[in-house]
Coordinates of N, CA and C in Angstrom, one line a residue:
X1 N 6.0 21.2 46.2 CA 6.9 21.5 47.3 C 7.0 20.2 48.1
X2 N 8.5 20.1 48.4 CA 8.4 18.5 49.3 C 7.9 18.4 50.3
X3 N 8.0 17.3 51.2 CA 7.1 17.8 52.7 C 8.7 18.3 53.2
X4 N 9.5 18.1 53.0 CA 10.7 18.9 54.5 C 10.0 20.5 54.4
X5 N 9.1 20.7 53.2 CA 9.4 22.3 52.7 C 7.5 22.6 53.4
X6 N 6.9 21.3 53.5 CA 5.0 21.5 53.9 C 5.0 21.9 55.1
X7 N 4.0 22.2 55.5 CA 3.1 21.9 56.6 C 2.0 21.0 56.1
X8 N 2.8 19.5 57.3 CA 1.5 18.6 55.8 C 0.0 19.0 56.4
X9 N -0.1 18.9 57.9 CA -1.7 19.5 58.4 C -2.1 20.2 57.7
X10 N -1.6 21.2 57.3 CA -2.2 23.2 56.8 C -2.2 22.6 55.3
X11 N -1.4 22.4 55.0 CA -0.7 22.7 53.4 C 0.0 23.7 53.3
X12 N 0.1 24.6 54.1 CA 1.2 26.1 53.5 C 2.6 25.4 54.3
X13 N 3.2 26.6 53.4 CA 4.9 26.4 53.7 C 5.3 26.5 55.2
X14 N 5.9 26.0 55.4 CA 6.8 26.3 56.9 C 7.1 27.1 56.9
X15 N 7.1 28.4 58.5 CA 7.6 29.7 58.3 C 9.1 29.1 59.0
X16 N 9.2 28.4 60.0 CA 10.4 27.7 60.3 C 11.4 27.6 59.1
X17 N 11.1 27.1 58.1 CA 11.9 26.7 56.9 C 12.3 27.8 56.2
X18 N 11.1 28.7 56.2 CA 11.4 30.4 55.4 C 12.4 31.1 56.5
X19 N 12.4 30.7 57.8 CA 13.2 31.2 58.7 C 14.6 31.0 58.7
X20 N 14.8 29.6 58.5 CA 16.4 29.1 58.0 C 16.7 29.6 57.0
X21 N 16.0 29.2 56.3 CA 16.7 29.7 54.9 C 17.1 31.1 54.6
X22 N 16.6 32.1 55.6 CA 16.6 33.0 55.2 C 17.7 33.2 56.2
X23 N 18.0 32.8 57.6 CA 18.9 32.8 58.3 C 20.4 32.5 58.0
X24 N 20.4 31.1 56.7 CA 21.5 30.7 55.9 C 21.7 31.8 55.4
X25 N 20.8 32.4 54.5 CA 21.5 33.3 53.0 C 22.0 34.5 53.8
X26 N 21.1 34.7 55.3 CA 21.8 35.7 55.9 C 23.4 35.5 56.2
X27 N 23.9 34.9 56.7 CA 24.9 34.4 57.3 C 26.0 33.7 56.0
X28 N 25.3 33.7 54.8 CA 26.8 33.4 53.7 C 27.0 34.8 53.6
X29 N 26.1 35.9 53.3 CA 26.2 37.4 53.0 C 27.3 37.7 53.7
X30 N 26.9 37.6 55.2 CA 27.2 38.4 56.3 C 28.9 38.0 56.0
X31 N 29.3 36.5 56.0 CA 30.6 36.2 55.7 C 31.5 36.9 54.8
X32 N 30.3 36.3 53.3 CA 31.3 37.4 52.0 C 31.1 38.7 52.5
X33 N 30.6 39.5 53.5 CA 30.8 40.8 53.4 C 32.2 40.8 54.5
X34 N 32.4 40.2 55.6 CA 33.8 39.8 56.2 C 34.5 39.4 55.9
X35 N 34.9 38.7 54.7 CA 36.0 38.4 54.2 C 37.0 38.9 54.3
X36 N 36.7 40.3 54.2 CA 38.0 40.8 54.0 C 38.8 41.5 55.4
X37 N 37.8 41.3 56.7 CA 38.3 41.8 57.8 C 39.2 40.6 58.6
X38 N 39.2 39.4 58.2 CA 39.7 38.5 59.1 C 39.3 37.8 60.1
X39 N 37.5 37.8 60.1 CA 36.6 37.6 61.2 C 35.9 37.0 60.4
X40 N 35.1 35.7 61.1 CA 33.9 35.2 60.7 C 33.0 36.0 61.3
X41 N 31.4 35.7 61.2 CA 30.9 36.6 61.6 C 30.6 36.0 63.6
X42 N 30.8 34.9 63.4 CA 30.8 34.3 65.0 C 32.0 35.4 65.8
X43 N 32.9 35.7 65.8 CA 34.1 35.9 65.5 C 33.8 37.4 65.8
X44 N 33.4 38.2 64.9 CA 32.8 39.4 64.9 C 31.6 39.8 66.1
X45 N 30.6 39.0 66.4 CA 29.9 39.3 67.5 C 30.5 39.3 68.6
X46 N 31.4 38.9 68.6 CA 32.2 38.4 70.2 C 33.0 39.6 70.4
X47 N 33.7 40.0 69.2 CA 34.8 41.2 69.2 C 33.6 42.6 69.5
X48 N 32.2 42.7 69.0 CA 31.2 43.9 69.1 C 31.2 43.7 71.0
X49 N 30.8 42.3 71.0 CA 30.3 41.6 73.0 C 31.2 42.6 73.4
X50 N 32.9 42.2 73.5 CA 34.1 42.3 74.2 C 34.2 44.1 74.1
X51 N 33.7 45.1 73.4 CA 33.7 46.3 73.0 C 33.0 47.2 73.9
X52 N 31.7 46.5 74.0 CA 30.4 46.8 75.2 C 31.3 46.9 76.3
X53 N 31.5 45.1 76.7 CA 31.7 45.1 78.1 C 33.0 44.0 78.1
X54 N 34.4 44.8 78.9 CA 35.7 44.0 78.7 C 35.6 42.6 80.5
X55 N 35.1 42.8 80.6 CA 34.5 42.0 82.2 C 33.8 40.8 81.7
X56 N 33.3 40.6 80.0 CA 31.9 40.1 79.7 C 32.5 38.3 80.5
X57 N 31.8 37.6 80.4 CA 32.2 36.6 80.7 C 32.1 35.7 79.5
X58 N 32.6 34.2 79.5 CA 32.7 33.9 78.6 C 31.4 33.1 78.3
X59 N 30.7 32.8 79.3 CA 29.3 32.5 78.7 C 28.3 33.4 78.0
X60 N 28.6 34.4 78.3 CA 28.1 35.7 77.4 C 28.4 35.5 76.3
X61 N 29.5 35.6 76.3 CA 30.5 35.4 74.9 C 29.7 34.9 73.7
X62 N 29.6 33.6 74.6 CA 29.2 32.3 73.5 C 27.6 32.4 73.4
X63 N 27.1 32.9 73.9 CA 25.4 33.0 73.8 C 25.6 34.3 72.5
X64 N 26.3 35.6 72.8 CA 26.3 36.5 71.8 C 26.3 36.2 70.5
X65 N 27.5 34.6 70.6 CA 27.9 34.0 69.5 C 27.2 32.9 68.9
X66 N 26.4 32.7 69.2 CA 25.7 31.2 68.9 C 26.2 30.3 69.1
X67 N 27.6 30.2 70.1 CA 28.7 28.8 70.5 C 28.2 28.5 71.4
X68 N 29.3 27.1 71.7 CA 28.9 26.8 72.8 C 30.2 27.2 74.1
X69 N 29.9 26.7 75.3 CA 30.9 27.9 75.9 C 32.7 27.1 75.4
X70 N 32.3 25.7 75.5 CA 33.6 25.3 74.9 C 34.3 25.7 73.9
X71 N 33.4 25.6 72.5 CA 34.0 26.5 71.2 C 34.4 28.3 71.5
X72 N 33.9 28.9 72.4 CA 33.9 30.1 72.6 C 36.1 30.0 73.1
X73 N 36.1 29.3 74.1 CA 37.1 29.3 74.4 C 38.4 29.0 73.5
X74 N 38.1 28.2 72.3 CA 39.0 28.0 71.4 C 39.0 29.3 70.8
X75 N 37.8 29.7 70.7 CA 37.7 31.4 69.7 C 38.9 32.5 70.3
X76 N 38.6 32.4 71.6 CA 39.0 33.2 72.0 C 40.6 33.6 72.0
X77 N 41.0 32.4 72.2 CA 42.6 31.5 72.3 C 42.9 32.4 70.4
X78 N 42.2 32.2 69.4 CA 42.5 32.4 68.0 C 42.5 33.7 67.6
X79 N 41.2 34.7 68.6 CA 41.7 35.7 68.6 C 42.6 37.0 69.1
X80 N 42.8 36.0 70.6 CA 44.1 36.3 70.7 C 44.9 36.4 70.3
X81 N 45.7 35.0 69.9 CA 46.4 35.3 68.8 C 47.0 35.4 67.9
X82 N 45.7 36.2 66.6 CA 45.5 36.7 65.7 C 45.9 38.4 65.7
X83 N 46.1 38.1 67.3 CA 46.0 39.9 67.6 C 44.9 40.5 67.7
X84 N 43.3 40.5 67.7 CA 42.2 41.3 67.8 C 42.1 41.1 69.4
X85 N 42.2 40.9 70.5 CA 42.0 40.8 71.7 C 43.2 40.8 72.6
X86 N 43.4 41.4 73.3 CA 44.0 41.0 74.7 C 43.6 40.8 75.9
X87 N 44.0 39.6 76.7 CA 43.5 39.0 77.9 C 44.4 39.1 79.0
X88 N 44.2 39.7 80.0 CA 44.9 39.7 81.3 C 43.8 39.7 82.8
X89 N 44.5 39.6 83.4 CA 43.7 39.0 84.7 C 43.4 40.9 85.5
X90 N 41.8 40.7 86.0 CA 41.1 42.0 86.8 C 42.5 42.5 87.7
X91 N 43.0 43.5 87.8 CA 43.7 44.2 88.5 C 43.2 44.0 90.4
X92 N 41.9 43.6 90.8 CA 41.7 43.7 91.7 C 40.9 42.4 91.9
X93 N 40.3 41.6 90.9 CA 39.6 40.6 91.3 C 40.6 39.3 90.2
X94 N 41.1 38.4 91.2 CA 41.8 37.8 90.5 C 41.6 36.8 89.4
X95 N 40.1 36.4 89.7 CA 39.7 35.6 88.9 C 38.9 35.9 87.5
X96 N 38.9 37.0 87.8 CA 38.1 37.8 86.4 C 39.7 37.7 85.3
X97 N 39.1 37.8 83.8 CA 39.5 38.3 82.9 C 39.2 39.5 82.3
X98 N 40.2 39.9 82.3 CA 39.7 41.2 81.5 C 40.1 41.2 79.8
X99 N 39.5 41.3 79.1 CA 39.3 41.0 77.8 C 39.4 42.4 77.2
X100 N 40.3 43.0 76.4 CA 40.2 43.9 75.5 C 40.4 43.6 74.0
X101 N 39.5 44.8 73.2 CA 40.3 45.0 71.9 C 41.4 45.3 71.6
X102 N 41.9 45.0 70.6 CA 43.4 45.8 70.3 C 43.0 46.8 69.2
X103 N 43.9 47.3 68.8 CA 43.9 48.6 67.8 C 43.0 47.6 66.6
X104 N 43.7 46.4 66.0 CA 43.5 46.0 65.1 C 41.5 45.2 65.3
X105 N 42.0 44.6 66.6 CA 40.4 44.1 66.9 C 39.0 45.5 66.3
X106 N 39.3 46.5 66.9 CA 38.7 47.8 66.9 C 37.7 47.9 65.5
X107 N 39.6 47.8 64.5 CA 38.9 48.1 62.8 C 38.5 46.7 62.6
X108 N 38.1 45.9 62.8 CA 38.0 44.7 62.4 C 36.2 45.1 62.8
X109 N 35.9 45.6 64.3 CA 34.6 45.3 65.0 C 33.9 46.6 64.5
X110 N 34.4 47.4 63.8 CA 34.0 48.6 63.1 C 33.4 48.4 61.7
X111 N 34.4 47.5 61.2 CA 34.4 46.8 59.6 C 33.2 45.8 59.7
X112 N 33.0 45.3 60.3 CA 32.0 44.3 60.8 C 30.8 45.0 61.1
X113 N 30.6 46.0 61.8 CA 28.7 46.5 61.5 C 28.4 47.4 60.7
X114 N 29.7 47.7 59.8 CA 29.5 48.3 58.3 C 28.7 46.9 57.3
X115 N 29.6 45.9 58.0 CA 29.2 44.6 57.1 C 27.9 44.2 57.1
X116 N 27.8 44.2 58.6 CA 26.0 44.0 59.0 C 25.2 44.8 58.6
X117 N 25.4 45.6 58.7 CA 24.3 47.0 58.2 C 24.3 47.0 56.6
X118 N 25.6 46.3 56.3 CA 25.7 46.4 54.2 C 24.2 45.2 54.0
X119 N 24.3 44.2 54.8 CA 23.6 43.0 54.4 C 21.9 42.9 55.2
X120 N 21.9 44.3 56.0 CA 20.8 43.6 56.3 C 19.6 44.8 55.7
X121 N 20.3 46.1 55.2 CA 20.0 47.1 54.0 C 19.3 46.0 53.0
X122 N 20.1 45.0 52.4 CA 19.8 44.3 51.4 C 18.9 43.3 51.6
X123 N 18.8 42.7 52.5 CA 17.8 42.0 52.9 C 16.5 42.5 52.9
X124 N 16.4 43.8 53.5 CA 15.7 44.6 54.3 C 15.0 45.5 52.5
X125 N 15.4 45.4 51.4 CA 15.7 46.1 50.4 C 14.1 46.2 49.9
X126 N 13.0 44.7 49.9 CA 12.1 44.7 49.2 C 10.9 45.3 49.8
X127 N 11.0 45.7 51.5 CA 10.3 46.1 52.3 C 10.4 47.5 52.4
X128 N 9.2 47.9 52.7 CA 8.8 49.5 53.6 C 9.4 49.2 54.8
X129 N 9.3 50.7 55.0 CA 9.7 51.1 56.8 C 8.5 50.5 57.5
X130 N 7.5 50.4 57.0 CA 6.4 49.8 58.1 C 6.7 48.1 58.0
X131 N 6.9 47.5 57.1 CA 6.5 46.2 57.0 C 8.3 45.4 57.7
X132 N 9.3 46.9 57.6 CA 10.4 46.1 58.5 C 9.8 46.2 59.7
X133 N 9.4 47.5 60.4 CA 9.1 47.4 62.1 C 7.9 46.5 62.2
X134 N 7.3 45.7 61.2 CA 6.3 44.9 61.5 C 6.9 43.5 61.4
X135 N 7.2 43.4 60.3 CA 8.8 41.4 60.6 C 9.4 41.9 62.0
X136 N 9.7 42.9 62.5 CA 10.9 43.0 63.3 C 10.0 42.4 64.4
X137 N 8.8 43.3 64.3 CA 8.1 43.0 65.6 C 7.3 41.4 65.9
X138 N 7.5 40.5 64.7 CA 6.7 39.6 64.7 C 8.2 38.7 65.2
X139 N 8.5 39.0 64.8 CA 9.7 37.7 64.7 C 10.5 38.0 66.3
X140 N 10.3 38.9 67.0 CA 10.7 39.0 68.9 C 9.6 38.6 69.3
X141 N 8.2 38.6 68.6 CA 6.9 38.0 69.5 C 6.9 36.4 69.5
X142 N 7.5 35.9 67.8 CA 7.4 34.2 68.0 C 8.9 33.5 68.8
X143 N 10.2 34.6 68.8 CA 10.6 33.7 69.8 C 10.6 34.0 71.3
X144 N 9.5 35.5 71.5 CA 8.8 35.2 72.7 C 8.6 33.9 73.1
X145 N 7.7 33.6 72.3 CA 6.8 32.3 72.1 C 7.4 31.1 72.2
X146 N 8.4 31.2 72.0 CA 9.4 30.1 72.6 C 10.3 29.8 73.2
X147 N 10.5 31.1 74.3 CA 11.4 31.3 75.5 C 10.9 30.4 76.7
X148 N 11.9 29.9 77.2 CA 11.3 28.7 78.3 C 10.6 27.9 78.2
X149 N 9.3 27.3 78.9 CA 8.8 26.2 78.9 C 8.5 26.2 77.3

């Protein structure tokens, strides 16, 4: 194993590196499984955000998204339009946006957690029910572990 792949202290593998990597293969899946909706999956989180809550702001957006708030704003502009979103200004608060789905956004953000749920079934494939709620649970405790300071 190279060292990008060691822990040279320990000698065992990086769980950081088992973590990417597994993050990558998540995220080409997740793509080939959207291909066919017209959404990346960046793209798709934002359309699920915008579904919750049409008020979201756009820093939400981009945290939902893994962007940053600038990239979020190009997104947004493309899914406009693309036709998945419409944007018009709060009826009563003038500086809000109000962000909706369109018909098409809808099937697109429907198609999209069929996609998620296709890929993470498979991921999820070699594990028991106990040993998913036990990854699930370890992997919100380590980036506990790394929230803030």
């Amino acid at each position: 194993m190279s060292m990008r792949k060691m822990n040279v202290s320990s000698g065992e593998a990086w769980i950081g590196y088992s973590l990417k990597i597994t993050q990558h293969r998540l995220r080409q899946r997740l793509e080939a499984e959207l291909a066919g909706t017209g959404v990346s999956a960046a793209q798709n989180a934002v359309l699920l955000a915008i579904d919750e809550n049409p008020q979201i702001s756009n820093a939400s957006l981009a945290r939902a998204a893994f962007v940053t708030p600038q990239s979020m704003q190009g997104m947004l502009v493309t899914l406009e339009r693309d036709g998945f979103i419409t944007r018009t200004p709060h009826p009563e608060h003038g500086r809000i946006i109000m962000t909706e789905l369109t018909d098409k956004g809808k099937a697109a953000a429907r198609a999209g957690i069929i996609a998620a749920e296709t890929v993470e079934r498979r991921m999820l494939s070699g594990l028991t029910g106990d040993e998913t709620r036990l990854l699930d649970s370890l992997l919100r405790r380590c980036a506990d572990a790394l929230e803030g300071e």
